[in-house]
Amino acid sequence: MITAVRTPESLAAAVGHAAAGGRLMAGGTVVMAQVNSGSLGYTEIVSLRRAGLGGITLDGPLARVGATTTLTEVEQSPDLAFLRGAMRGLASPTIRNQATVGGNLFVPQPYGDLAVCLLALDATVEVTGPDGSREVPVGVVLANGVAPGEVVTAVRLAVPAPGTWFHHKAMRRRLNSAAIVAVAAVVDTAGGVVTSARIALGGVAPRPVRAVSAESVLIGRPLESEVLERAGRAARADISPSDDSYASAWYRARVLPVHLRRAFLRQP
Ligand SMILES: Cc1cc2nc3c(=O)[nH]c(=O)nc-3n(C[C@H](O)[C@H](O)[C@H](O)COP(=O)(O)OP(=O)(O)OC[C@H]3O[C@@H](n4cnc5c(N)ncnc54)[C@H](O)[C@@H]3O)c2cc1C
């Protein structure tokens, strides 16, 4: 049973309440469902709504996105226009108005669509806790979470150069559907062949994963159908999918090459 809802007006106060055992809540799209079902496992909620952690700033190609920035704000930001397609495939406008960037890092797969993008972007996560602040690669946060009492304050990323960002999410319906397979990638080419590739996958493992086997196939080769087909098959070595109400593990592995190819050929 919830006995207290704190709404701290500073980061320091939020950290204090979290360190004292409160459960952080940002948009509440996941936490409130846990409250309603009685599965939260905490008696105190610490809302980050007024902690001053929102907003998007751009410094050259480097963007800093506050943890409580909503996904609608990301979607509508001219500075993050490359993420617009990914945001429009995430949940629904109603959910995106509440859901936050920080919260997306902690939702279980096959959710975490923005987290998949942030992994492909090699984003850095800013975290503050009772012992101070630290910066952590997003992959580490996705693998280990943060310590009790720590609050994610922002993510930082480099906006990809035009033409180097790729994204595709396969889902059952247009609204409120988690990923069957999600692909996000930053790929550089020169002279018609791939010179660097960072591919992240969602929906196919307990957390967003890098498709390092697919990346190796792409390096030194053109982004053409036959190469992409091979890369997609290679990516099966990087996944450990599960069955859920959206798709079976078998189906996810089966269709992965199709969706990886669609991501790079920019096919719907
Ligand atoms: C109908 C429906 C459809 C959905 N569809 C999708 C979808 O397609 N794709 C998708 O990715 N997600 C989806 N979601 C899940 C969810 O809405 C989003 O992932 C959202 O980004 C979660 O953010 P939030 O702010 O609401 O998180 P909250 O519910 O507030 O928190 C989620 C978790 O993150 C922790 N947390 C939140 N902020 C911080 C912080 N700053 N520091 C440390 N910990 C923090 C909380 O303690 C909690 O454990 C869906 C949810 C619903 C209800």
Coordinates of C-alpha atoms and ligand atoms in Angstrom, one line a residue:
M1 CA 0.0 0.0 0.0
I2 CA 1.3 3.5 -0.8
T3 CA 1.6 5.6 2.3
A4 CA 3.3 8.7 0.9
V5 CA 3.9 10.4 -2.5
R6 CA 6.8 12.9 -2.4
T7 CA 7.1 15.6 -5.0
P8 CA 10.5 17.1 -4.4
E9 CA 11.4 20.4 -6.0
S10 CA 15.1 19.7 -6.4
L11 CA 17.4 16.9 -7.4
A12 CA 19.0 16.8 -4.0
A13 CA 15.6 16.3 -2.3
A14 CA 14.7 13.6 -4.9
V15 CA 17.9 11.8 -4.2
G16 CA 17.3 12.1 -0.4
H17 CA 13.8 10.5 -0.7
A18 CA 15.0 7.8 -3.1
A19 CA 18.0 7.0 -0.8
A20 CA 15.5 6.7 2.1
G21 CA 13.7 3.9 0.2
G22 CA 11.1 5.7 -2.0
R23 CA 10.4 4.4 -5.5
L24 CA 11.2 6.9 -8.2
M25 CA 8.4 7.8 -10.6
A26 CA 8.7 10.0 -13.7
G27 CA 5.8 9.7 -16.2
G28 CA 4.3 6.9 -14.2
T29 CA 3.1 5.0 -17.2
V30 CA 4.7 1.8 -15.8
V31 CA 4.8 2.6 -12.1
M32 CA 1.2 3.6 -11.8
A33 CA 0.1 0.3 -13.3
Q34 CA 2.2 -1.4 -10.7
V35 CA 0.6 0.7 -8.0
N36 CA -2.9 -0.2 -9.3
S37 CA -2.1 -3.9 -9.5
G38 CA -0.5 -3.9 -6.0
S39 CA 2.9 -5.2 -7.4
L40 CA 5.1 -2.1 -6.8
G41 CA 6.6 -3.4 -3.6
Y42 CA 7.2 0.0 -2.2
T43 CA 5.2 2.1 0.2
E44 CA 6.6 5.5 -0.8
I45 CA 6.7 7.1 -4.3
V46 CA 9.1 9.9 -5.3
S47 CA 7.7 11.8 -8.2
L48 CA 10.3 13.5 -10.4
R49 CA 7.7 15.8 -12.0
R50 CA 8.9 19.0 -10.2
A51 CA 12.6 18.1 -9.7
G52 CA 13.7 20.3 -12.7
L53 CA 15.1 17.4 -14.8
G54 CA 13.4 18.2 -18.1
G55 CA 14.6 19.9 -21.3
I56 CA 16.7 19.4 -24.4
T57 CA 19.8 21.4 -25.2
L58 CA 22.1 21.3 -28.2
D59 CA 25.8 22.2 -28.3
G60 CA 27.0 21.6 -31.8
P61 CA 26.2 18.0 -32.6
L62 CA 25.9 17.1 -28.9
A63 CA 22.5 16.9 -27.3
R64 CA 21.7 16.7 -23.6
V65 CA 18.2 15.4 -22.9
G66 CA 16.9 15.8 -19.4
A67 CA 15.6 12.6 -17.8
T68 CA 12.0 13.9 -17.3
T69 CA 11.7 15.1 -20.9
T70 CA 8.6 13.5 -22.3
L71 CA 8.7 11.3 -25.4
T72 CA 6.4 13.8 -27.0
E73 CA 8.9 16.5 -26.4
V74 CA 11.6 14.3 -28.0
E75 CA 9.3 13.6 -31.0
Q76 CA 8.6 17.4 -31.5
S77 CA 12.2 18.6 -31.0
P78 CA 13.7 20.0 -34.2
D79 CA 17.1 19.2 -32.6
L80 CA 16.2 15.5 -32.4
A81 CA 14.3 15.2 -35.7
F82 CA 16.1 12.0 -36.5
L83 CA 14.3 10.3 -33.6
R84 CA 10.8 11.4 -34.8
G85 CA 10.0 8.1 -36.6
A86 CA 11.1 6.0 -33.7
M87 CA 9.0 8.1 -31.3
R88 CA 5.9 7.8 -33.4
G89 CA 6.1 4.1 -33.3
L90 CA 6.4 4.1 -29.5
A91 CA 3.1 3.4 -27.6
S92 CA 0.6 6.2 -28.5
P93 CA 0.4 10.0 -28.3
T94 CA -1.4 9.7 -24.9
I95 CA 1.3 7.6 -23.4
R96 CA 4.1 9.6 -25.0
N97 CA 2.7 12.8 -23.4
Q98 CA 3.5 11.2 -20.0
A99 CA 6.3 8.8 -20.6
T100 CA 9.8 10.0 -20.1
V101 CA 13.3 9.5 -21.4
G102 CA 14.6 8.3 -18.0
G103 CA 11.8 5.9 -17.5
N104 CA 12.3 4.3 -20.8
L105 CA 15.8 3.1 -19.7
F106 CA 14.2 0.9 -17.0
V107 CA 11.2 -0.7 -18.6
P108 CA 11.5 -4.4 -19.4
Q109 CA 11.9 -5.6 -23.0
P110 CA 10.1 -5.8 -25.4
Y111 CA 9.6 -2.1 -24.3
G112 CA 12.4 0.3 -24.2
D113 CA 12.3 1.5 -27.8
L114 CA 14.2 4.7 -27.0
A115 CA 16.7 2.8 -25.0
V116 CA 17.5 0.7 -28.1
C117 CA 18.1 4.0 -30.0
L118 CA 20.3 5.3 -27.2
L119 CA 22.4 2.1 -27.3
A120 CA 22.9 2.5 -31.1
L121 CA 23.9 6.1 -30.4
D122 CA 26.4 5.2 -27.7
A123 CA 24.7 7.6 -25.4
T124 CA 26.0 8.6 -22.0
V125 CA 23.8 8.6 -18.9
E126 CA 24.2 11.2 -16.2
V127 CA 23.4 9.8 -12.7
T128 CA 23.3 11.4 -9.3
G129 CA 23.1 9.6 -6.0
P130 CA 23.9 10.2 -2.3
D131 CA 27.7 9.9 -3.1
G132 CA 27.7 12.4 -6.0
S133 CA 27.3 12.3 -9.8
R134 CA 28.7 10.0 -12.4
E135 CA 28.5 9.4 -16.1
V136 CA 27.9 5.9 -17.4
P137 CA 27.7 4.4 -20.9
V138 CA 24.0 3.6 -21.6
G139 CA 24.9 0.0 -22.2
V140 CA 26.1 -0.3 -18.6
V141 CA 22.8 1.2 -17.3
L142 CA 20.8 -1.1 -19.4
A143 CA 22.7 -4.1 -18.1
N144 CA 23.1 -3.2 -14.5
G145 CA 20.5 -0.5 -13.7
V146 CA 21.5 2.2 -11.2
A147 CA 22.2 1.9 -7.5
P148 CA 19.4 2.3 -4.9
G149 CA 19.0 6.1 -4.3
E150 CA 20.5 7.1 -7.6
V151 CA 18.5 9.2 -10.1
V152 CA 19.2 9.4 -13.8
T153 CA 19.3 13.2 -14.5
A154 CA 20.0 13.2 -18.3
V155 CA 21.3 11.4 -21.4
R156 CA 23.8 12.8 -23.7
L157 CA 24.2 11.8 -27.3
A158 CA 25.8 12.9 -30.6
V159 CA 23.2 13.7 -33.3
P160 CA 24.1 11.5 -36.2
A161 CA 25.2 13.0 -39.5
P162 CA 22.5 13.2 -42.2
G163 CA 21.9 9.8 -43.8
T164 CA 23.7 7.8 -41.1
W165 CA 20.7 7.0 -38.9
F166 CA 18.5 3.9 -39.5
H167 CA 15.5 2.7 -37.5
H168 CA 12.8 0.2 -37.9
K169 CA 10.3 -1.3 -35.5
A170 CA 8.2 -4.3 -36.4
M171 CA 5.0 -4.4 -34.3
R172 CA 1.6 -6.0 -34.3
R173 CA -0.5 -2.8 -34.5
R174 CA 0.2 0.9 -35.0
L175 CA -0.5 2.0 -31.4
N176 CA 0.5 0.6 -28.0
S177 CA 2.4 -2.4 -29.4
A178 CA 5.7 -3.5 -28.1
A179 CA 8.5 -4.5 -30.5
I180 CA 8.6 -7.9 -32.2
V181 CA 11.9 -6.7 -33.5
A182 CA 13.4 -3.2 -33.3
V183 CA 16.5 -2.1 -35.1
A184 CA 18.4 1.1 -34.6
A185 CA 21.8 1.9 -36.1
V186 CA 24.4 4.5 -36.9
V187 CA 26.3 3.5 -40.0
D188 CA 29.0 5.5 -41.8
T189 CA 30.0 4.8 -45.3
A190 CA 32.8 6.0 -47.6
G191 CA 33.4 5.0 -51.2
G192 CA 30.2 3.0 -51.2
V193 CA 31.2 0.7 -48.3
V194 CA 30.5 0.7 -44.6
T195 CA 33.4 2.1 -42.5
S196 CA 31.7 1.9 -39.1
A197 CA 28.5 0.5 -37.7
R198 CA 26.7 0.4 -34.4
I199 CA 23.5 -1.6 -34.5
A200 CA 21.2 -2.1 -31.5
L201 CA 18.3 -4.5 -31.4
G202 CA 15.1 -4.5 -29.3
G203 CA 12.5 -7.2 -28.7
V204 CA 15.0 -10.0 -29.1
A205 CA 16.7 -10.3 -25.7
P206 CA 16.1 -9.5 -22.0
R207 CA 17.6 -6.0 -22.7
P208 CA 18.6 -4.0 -25.8
V209 CA 21.6 -5.6 -27.3
R210 CA 24.3 -4.7 -29.8
A211 CA 24.3 -6.8 -33.0
V212 CA 28.0 -7.1 -33.1
S213 CA 28.0 -10.1 -35.5
A214 CA 25.9 -8.1 -38.0
E215 CA 28.2 -5.1 -37.6
S216 CA 31.2 -7.2 -38.6
V217 CA 29.5 -8.5 -41.7
L218 CA 28.7 -4.9 -42.8
I219 CA 32.2 -3.4 -42.4
G220 CA 34.0 -3.0 -45.7
R221 CA 30.8 -4.0 -47.7
P222 CA 28.1 -2.0 -49.4
L223 CA 24.6 -1.6 -47.8
E224 CA 23.0 -3.9 -50.3
S225 CA 20.3 -6.6 -50.0
E226 CA 22.5 -9.6 -50.2
V227 CA 25.0 -8.2 -47.6
L228 CA 22.1 -7.1 -45.3
E229 CA 20.6 -10.6 -45.6
R230 CA 23.9 -12.1 -44.4
A231 CA 24.2 -9.5 -41.6
G232 CA 20.6 -10.3 -40.5
R233 CA 21.4 -14.0 -40.3
A234 CA 24.6 -13.3 -38.4
A235 CA 22.7 -11.2 -35.9
R236 CA 20.9 -14.3 -34.7
A237 CA 24.1 -15.0 -32.8
D238 CA 23.6 -11.8 -30.7
I239 CA 20.0 -12.5 -29.5
S240 CA 18.2 -14.5 -26.9
P241 CA 14.5 -13.9 -27.6
S242 CA 11.6 -14.9 -25.5
D243 CA 8.0 -15.9 -26.1
D244 CA 5.4 -13.3 -25.1
S245 CA 1.9 -12.2 -26.1
Y246 CA 3.4 -10.2 -29.1
A247 CA 5.4 -13.1 -30.7
S248 CA 7.2 -16.3 -30.0
A249 CA 11.0 -16.5 -29.7
W250 CA 11.1 -18.6 -32.8
Y251 CA 9.2 -16.0 -34.8
R252 CA 11.4 -13.2 -33.6
A253 CA 14.6 -15.0 -34.7
R254 CA 13.0 -16.0 -38.0
V255 CA 12.0 -12.5 -39.0
L256 CA 15.1 -10.6 -37.6
P257 CA 16.9 -10.6 -41.0
V258 CA 13.8 -9.3 -42.8
H259 CA 13.5 -6.3 -40.4
L260 CA 17.3 -5.6 -40.3
R261 CA 17.2 -5.4 -44.1
R262 CA 14.1 -3.1 -44.0
A263 CA 15.9 -0.8 -41.5
F264 CA 18.8 -0.2 -43.8
L265 CA 16.8 -0.1 -47.1
R266 CA 14.4 2.3 -45.3
Q267 CA 11.4 0.1 -46.2
P268 CA 8.2 0.2 -44.0
Ligands
LIG1 C1 -0.2 1.0 -23.2 C2 1.3 1.1 -23.1 C3 2.0 1.0 -24.2 C4 3.4 1.1 -24.2 N1 4.1 1.0 -25.3 C5 5.5 1.1 -25.3 C6 6.2 1.0 -26.5 O1 5.7 0.8 -27.6 N2 7.6 1.2 -26.4 C7 8.2 1.5 -25.2 O2 9.4 1.7 -25.2 N3 7.5 1.6 -24.1 C8 6.2 1.4 -24.1 N4 5.5 1.5 -22.9 C9 6.2 1.6 -21.6 C10 6.4 3.0 -21.1 O3 5.3 3.9 -21.3 C11 7.6 3.7 -21.6 O4 8.7 2.9 -21.7 C12 8.0 5.0 -20.8 O5 9.1 5.6 -21.5 C13 8.3 4.8 -19.4 O6 8.6 6.0 -18.8 P1 7.9 6.6 -17.6 O7 8.4 8.0 -17.3 O8 6.4 6.6 -17.7 O9 8.4 5.6 -16.5 P2 7.8 5.4 -15.0 O10 6.6 4.5 -15.0 O11 7.7 6.7 -14.2 O12 9.1 4.6 -14.4 C14 9.5 3.4 -15.0 C15 10.7 2.9 -14.2 O13 11.8 3.8 -14.4 C16 12.3 4.2 -13.1 N5 12.7 5.6 -13.3 C17 12.0 6.6 -14.0 N6 12.6 7.7 -14.1 C18 13.9 7.5 -13.5 C19 15.0 8.3 -13.3 N7 15.1 9.5 -13.8 N8 16.1 7.8 -12.7 C20 16.0 6.5 -12.2 N9 14.9 5.6 -12.4 C21 13.9 6.2 -13.0 C22 11.1 4.0 -12.1 O14 11.6 3.9 -10.8 C23 10.5 2.8 -12.7 O15 11.2 1.6 -12.2 C24 4.1 1.4 -22.9 C25 3.3 1.5 -21.8 C26 1.9 1.4 -21.8 C27 1.1 1.6 -20.6

